[in-house]
PDB file of C-alpha atoms in Angstrom:
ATOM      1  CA  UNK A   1       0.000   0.000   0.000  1.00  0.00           C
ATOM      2  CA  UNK A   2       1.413   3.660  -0.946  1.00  0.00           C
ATOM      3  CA  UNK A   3       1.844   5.990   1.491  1.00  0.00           C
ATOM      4  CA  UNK A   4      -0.869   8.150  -0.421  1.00  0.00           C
ATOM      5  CA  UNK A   5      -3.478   4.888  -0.190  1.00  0.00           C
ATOM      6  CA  UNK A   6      -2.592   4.833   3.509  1.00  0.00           C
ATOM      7  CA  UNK A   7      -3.456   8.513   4.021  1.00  0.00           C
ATOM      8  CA  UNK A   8      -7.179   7.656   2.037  1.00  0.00           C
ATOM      9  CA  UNK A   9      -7.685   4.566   4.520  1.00  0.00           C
ATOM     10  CA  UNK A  10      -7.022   6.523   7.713  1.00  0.00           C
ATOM     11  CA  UNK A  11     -10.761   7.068   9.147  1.00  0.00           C
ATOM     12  CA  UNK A  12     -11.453  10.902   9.302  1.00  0.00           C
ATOM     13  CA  UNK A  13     -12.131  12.389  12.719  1.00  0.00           C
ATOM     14  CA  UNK A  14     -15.909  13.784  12.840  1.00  0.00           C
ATOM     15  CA  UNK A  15     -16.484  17.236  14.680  1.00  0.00           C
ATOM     16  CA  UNK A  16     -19.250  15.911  15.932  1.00  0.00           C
ATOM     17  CA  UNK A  17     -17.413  14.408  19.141  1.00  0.00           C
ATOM     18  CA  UNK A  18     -17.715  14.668  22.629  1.00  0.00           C
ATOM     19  CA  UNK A  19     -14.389  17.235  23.612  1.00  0.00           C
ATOM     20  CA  UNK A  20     -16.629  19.357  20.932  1.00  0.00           C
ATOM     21  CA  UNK A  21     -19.640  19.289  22.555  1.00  0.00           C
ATOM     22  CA  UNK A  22     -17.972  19.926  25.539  1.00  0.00           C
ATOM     23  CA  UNK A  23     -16.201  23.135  24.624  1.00  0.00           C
ATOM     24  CA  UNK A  24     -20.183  24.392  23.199  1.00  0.00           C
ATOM     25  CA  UNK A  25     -21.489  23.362  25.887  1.00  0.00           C
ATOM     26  CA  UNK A  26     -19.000  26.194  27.514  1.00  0.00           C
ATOM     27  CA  UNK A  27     -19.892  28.349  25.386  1.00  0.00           C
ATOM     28  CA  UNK A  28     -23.842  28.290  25.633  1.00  0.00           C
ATOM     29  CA  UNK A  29     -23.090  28.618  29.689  1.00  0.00           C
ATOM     30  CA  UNK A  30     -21.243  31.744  29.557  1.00  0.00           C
ATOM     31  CA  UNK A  31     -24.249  34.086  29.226  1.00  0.00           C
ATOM     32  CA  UNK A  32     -26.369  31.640  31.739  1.00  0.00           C
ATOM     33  CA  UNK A  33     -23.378  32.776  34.188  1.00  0.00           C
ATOM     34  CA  UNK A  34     -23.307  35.850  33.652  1.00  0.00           C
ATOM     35  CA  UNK A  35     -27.207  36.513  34.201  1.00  0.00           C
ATOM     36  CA  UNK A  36     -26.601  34.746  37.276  1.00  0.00           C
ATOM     37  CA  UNK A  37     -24.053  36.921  38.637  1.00  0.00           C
ATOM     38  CA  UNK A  38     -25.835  40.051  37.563  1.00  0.00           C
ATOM     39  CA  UNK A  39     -29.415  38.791  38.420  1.00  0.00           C
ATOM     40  CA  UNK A  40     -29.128  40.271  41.856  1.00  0.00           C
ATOM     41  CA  UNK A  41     -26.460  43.448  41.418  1.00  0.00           C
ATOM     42  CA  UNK A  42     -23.740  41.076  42.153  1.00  0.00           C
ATOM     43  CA  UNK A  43     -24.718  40.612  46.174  1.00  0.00           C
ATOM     44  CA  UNK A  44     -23.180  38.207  48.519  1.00  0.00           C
ATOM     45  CA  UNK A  45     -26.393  35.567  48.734  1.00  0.00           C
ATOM     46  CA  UNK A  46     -26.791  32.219  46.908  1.00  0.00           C
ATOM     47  CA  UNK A  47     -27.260  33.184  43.428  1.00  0.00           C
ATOM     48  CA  UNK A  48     -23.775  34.529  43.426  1.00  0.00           C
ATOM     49  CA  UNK A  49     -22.030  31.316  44.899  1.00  0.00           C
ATOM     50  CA  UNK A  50     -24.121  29.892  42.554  1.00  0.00           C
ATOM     51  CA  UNK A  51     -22.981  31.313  39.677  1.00  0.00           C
ATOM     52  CA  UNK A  52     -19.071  31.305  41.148  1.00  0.00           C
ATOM     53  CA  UNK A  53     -19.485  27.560  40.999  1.00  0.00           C
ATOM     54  CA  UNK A  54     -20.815  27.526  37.273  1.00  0.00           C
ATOM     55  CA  UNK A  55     -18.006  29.399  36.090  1.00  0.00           C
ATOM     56  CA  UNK A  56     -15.625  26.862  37.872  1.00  0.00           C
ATOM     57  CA  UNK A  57     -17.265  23.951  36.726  1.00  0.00           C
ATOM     58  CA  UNK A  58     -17.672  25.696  32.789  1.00  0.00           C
ATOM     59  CA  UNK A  59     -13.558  26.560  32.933  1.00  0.00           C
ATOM     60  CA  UNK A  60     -12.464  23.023  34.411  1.00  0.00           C
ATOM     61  CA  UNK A  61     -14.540  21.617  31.493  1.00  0.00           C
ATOM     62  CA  UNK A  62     -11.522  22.839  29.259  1.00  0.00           C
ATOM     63  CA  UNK A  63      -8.939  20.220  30.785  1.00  0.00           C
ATOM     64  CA  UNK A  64     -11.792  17.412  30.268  1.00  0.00           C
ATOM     65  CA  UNK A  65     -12.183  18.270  27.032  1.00  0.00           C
ATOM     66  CA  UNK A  66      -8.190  18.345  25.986  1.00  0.00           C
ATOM     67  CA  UNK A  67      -7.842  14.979  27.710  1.00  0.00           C
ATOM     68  CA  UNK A  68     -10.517  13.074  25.921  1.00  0.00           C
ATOM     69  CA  UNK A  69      -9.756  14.486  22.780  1.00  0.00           C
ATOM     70  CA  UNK A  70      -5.814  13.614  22.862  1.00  0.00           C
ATOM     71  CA  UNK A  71      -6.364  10.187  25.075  1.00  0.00           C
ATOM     72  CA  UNK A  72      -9.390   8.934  21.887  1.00  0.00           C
ATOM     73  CA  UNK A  73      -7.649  10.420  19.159  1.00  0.00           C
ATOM     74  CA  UNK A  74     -10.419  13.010  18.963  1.00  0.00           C
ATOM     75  CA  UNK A  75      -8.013  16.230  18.331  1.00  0.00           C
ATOM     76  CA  UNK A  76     -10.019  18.156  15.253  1.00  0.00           C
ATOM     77  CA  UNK A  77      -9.230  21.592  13.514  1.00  0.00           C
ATOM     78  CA  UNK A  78     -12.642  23.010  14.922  1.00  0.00           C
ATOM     79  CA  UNK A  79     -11.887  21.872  18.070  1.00  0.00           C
ATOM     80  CA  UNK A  80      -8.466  23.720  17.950  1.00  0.00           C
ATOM     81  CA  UNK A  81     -10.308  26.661  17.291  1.00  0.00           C
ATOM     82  CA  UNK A  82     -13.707  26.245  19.305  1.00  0.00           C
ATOM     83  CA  UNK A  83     -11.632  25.533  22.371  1.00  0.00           C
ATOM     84  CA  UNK A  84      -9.262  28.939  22.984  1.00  0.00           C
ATOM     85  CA  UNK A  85     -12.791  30.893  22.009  1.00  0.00           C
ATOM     86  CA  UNK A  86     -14.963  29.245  24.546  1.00  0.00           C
ATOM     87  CA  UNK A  87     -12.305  30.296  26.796  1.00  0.00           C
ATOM     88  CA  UNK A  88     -12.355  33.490  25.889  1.00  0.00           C
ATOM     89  CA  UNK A  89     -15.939  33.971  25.808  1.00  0.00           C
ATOM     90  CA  UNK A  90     -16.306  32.550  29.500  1.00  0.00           C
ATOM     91  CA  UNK A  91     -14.013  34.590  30.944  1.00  0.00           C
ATOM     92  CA  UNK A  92     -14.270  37.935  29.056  1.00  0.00           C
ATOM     93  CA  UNK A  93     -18.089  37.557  30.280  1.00  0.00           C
ATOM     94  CA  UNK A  94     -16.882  37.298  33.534  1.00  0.00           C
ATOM     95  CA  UNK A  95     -14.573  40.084  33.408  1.00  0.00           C
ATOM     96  CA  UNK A  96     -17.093  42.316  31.737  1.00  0.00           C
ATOM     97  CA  UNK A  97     -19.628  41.347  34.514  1.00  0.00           C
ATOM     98  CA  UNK A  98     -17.198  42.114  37.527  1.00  0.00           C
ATOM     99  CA  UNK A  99     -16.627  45.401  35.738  1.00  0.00           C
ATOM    100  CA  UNK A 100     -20.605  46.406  35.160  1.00  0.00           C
ATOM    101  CA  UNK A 101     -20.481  45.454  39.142  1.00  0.00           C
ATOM    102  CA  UNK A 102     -17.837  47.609  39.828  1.00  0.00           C
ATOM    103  CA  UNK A 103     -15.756  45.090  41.846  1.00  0.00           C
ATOM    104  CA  UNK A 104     -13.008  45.311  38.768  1.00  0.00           C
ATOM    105  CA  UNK A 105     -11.395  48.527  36.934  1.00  0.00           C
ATOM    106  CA  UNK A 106     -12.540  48.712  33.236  1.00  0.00           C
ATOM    107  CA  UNK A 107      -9.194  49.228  32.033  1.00  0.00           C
ATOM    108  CA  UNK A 108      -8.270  45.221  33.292  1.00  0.00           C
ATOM    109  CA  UNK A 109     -11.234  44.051  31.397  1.00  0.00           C
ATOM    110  CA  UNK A 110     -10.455  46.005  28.228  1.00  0.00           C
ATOM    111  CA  UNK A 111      -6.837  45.136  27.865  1.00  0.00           C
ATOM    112  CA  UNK A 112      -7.328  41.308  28.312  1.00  0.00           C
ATOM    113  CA  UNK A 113     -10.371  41.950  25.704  1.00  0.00           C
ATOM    114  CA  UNK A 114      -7.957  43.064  23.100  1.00  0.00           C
ATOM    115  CA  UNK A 115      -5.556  40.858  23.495  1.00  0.00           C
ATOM    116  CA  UNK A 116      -8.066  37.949  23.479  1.00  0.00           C
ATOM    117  CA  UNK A 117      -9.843  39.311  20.439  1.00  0.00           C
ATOM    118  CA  UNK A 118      -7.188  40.259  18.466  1.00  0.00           C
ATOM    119  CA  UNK A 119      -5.810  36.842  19.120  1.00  0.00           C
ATOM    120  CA  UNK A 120      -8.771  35.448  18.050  1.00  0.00           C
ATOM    121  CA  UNK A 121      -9.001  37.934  14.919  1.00  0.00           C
ATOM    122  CA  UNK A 122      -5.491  36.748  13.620  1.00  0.00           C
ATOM    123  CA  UNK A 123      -6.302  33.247  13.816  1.00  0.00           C
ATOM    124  CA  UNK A 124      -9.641  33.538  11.810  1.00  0.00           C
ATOM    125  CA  UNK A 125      -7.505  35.636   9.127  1.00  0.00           C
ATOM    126  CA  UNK A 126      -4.585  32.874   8.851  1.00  0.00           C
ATOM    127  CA  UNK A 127      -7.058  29.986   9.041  1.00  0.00           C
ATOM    128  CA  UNK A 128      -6.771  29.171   5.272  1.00  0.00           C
ATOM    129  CA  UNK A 129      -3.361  28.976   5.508  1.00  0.00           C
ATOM    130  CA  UNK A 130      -3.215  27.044   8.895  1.00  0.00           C
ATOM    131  CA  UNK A 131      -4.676  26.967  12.370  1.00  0.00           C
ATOM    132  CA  UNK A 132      -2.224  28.295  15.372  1.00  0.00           C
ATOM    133  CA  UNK A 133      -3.300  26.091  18.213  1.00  0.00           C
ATOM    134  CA  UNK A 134      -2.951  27.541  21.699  1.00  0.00           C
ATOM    135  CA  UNK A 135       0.493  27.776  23.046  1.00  0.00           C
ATOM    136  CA  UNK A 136       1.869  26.984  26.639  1.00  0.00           C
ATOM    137  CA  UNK A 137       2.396  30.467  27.628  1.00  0.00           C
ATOM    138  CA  UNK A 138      -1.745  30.906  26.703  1.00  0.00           C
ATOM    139  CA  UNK A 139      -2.258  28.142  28.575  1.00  0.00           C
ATOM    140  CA  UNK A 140      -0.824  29.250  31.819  1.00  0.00           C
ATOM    141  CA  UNK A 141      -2.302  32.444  30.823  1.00  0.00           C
ATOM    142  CA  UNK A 142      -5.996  30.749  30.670  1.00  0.00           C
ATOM    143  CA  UNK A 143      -5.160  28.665  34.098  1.00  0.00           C
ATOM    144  CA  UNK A 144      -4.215  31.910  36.021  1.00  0.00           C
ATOM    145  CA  UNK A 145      -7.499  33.946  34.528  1.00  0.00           C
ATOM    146  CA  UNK A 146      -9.583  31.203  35.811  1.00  0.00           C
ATOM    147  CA  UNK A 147      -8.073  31.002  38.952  1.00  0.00           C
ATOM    148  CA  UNK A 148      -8.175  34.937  39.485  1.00  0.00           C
ATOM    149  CA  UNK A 149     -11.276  35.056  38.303  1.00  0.00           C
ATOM    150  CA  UNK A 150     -12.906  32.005  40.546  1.00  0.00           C
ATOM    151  CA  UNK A 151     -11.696  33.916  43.561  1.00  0.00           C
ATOM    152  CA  UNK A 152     -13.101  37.168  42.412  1.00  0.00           C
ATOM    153  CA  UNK A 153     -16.657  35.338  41.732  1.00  0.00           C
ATOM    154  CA  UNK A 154     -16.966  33.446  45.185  1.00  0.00           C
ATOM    155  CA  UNK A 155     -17.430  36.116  48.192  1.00  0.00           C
ATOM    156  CA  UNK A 156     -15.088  34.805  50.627  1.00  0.00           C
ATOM    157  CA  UNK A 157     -15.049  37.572  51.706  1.00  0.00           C
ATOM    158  CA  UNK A 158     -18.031  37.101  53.779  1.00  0.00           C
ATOM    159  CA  UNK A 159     -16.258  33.792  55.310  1.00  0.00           C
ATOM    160  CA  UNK A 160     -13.146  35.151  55.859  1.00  0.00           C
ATOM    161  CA  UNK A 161     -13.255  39.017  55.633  1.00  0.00           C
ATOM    162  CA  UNK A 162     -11.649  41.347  53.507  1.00  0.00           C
ATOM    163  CA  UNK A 163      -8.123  40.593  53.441  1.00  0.00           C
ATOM    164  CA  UNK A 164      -9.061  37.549  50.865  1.00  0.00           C
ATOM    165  CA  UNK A 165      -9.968  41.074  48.675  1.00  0.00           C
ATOM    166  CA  UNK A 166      -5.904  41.554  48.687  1.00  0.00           C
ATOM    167  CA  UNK A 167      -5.328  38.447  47.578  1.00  0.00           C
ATOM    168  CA  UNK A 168      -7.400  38.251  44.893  1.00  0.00           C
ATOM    169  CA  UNK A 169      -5.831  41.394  43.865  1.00  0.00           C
ATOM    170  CA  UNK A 170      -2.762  39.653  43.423  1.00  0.00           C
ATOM    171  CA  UNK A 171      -4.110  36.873  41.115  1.00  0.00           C
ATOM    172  CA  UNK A 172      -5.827  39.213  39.143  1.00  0.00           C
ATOM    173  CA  UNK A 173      -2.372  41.160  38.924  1.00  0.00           C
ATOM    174  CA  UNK A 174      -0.570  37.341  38.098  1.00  0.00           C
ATOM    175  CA  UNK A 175      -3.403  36.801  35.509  1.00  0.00           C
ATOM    176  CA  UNK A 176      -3.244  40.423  33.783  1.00  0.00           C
ATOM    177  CA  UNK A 177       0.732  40.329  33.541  1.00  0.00           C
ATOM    178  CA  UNK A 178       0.394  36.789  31.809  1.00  0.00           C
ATOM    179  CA  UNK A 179      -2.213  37.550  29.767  1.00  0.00           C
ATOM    180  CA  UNK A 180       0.020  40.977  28.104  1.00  0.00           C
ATOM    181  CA  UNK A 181       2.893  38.530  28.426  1.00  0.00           C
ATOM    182  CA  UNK A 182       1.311  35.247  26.379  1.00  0.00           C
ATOM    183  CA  UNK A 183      -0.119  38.044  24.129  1.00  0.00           C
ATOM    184  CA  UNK A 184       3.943  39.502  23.125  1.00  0.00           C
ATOM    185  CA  UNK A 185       4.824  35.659  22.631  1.00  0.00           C
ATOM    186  CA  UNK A 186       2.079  35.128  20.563  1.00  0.00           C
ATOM    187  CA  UNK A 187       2.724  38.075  18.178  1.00  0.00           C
ATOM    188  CA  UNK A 188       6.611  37.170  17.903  1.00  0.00           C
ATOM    189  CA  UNK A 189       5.483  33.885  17.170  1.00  0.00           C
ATOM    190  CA  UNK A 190       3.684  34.470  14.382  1.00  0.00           C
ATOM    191  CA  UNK A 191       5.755  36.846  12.700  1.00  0.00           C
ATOM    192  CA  UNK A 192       8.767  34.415  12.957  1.00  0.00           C
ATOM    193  CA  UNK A 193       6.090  32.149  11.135  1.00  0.00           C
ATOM    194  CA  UNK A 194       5.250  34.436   8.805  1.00  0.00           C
ATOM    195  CA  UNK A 195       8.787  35.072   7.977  1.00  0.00           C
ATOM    196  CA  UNK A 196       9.670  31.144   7.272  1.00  0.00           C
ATOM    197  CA  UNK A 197       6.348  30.737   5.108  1.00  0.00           C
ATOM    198  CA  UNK A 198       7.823  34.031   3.089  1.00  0.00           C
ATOM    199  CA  UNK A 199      11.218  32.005   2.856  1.00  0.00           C
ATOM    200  CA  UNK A 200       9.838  28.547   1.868  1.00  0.00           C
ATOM    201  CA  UNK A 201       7.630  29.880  -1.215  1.00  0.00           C
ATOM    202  CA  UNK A 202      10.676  31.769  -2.232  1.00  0.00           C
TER     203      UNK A 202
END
């Protein structure tokens, strides 16, 4: 058998899998969260914990997801790029939602918003070409938004007073560094790219 005849007999991976419908599924329960959160102005009662615990649940789903797809063979170009979007629609919600309350400056949200949606931008422009799967350094960046943003949602404040508000300062500082940080990394990436595609065709 040829190598080409090989290629033919390999079965092709459907989009219609479970990581997939997991990473929707993250999707459709970012604006559920978010009406959650706002329902009540954002107060300290059930509805809040509530929510807190859907957004943990909705960005832990994104390690489920990458493990069944890679441990079933299950890894597919939509999923590459359905995965770093739900992402970014679950937590810029959340970050948009903690600024309407007024528990987080504007200017955090919006700089993490462009650097998210440009991201997202470039890799809808270069997607004919080829599709730029997350790196580590977004990765990390992703972990320490959901962790920041987890301790921002759940007032533990309430539990254990209002030096927990320092701390999460300082994870939402980790998170915003990282998240200008992964952004850099990405953008040299992709011009290096750029640059050996230029050199290839010539």
């Amino acid at each position: 058998m040829t190598a080409s005849n090989a290629s033919a007999a390999e079965p092709r991976i459907s989009n219609w899998n479970l990581p997939n419908a997991i990473t929707v599924a993250r999707i459709v329960l970012a604006p559920v969260f978010m009406w959650m959160l706002l329902a009540d102005d954002g107060s300290d009662g059930a509805l809040r914990w509530w929510a807190a615990l859907l957004f943990v649940i909705a960005i832990a789903s994104d390690g489920i997801d990458g493990h069944i797809a890679r441990s079933r063979n299950l890894v597919t170009d939509l999923g590459k790029i359905l995965d770093p979007i739900a992402d970014k629609v679950l937590t810029g919600g959340a970050l948009v939602a903690l600024s309407i309350l007024g528990e987080l400056p504007w200017w955090v949200t919006i700089v993490v918003l462009v650097r998210e949606i440009g991201i997202t931008v470039h890799r809808f422009i270069v997607i004919s070409d080829h599709v730029v799967a997350a790196a580590w350094m977004g990765k990390l960046k992703t972990l320490a938004q959901a962790v920041a943003i987890s301790l921002a949602l759940a007032p533990f404040w309430v539990l254990l007073g209002d030096w927990v508000l320092w701390v999460n300062g300082v994870f939402m500082t980790i998170a915003v560094l990282l998240t200008i940080a992964s952004g850099i990394d990405y953008v040299v990436t992709a011009v290096r790219g750029s640059r050996a595609d230029r050199q290839v065709k010539r």
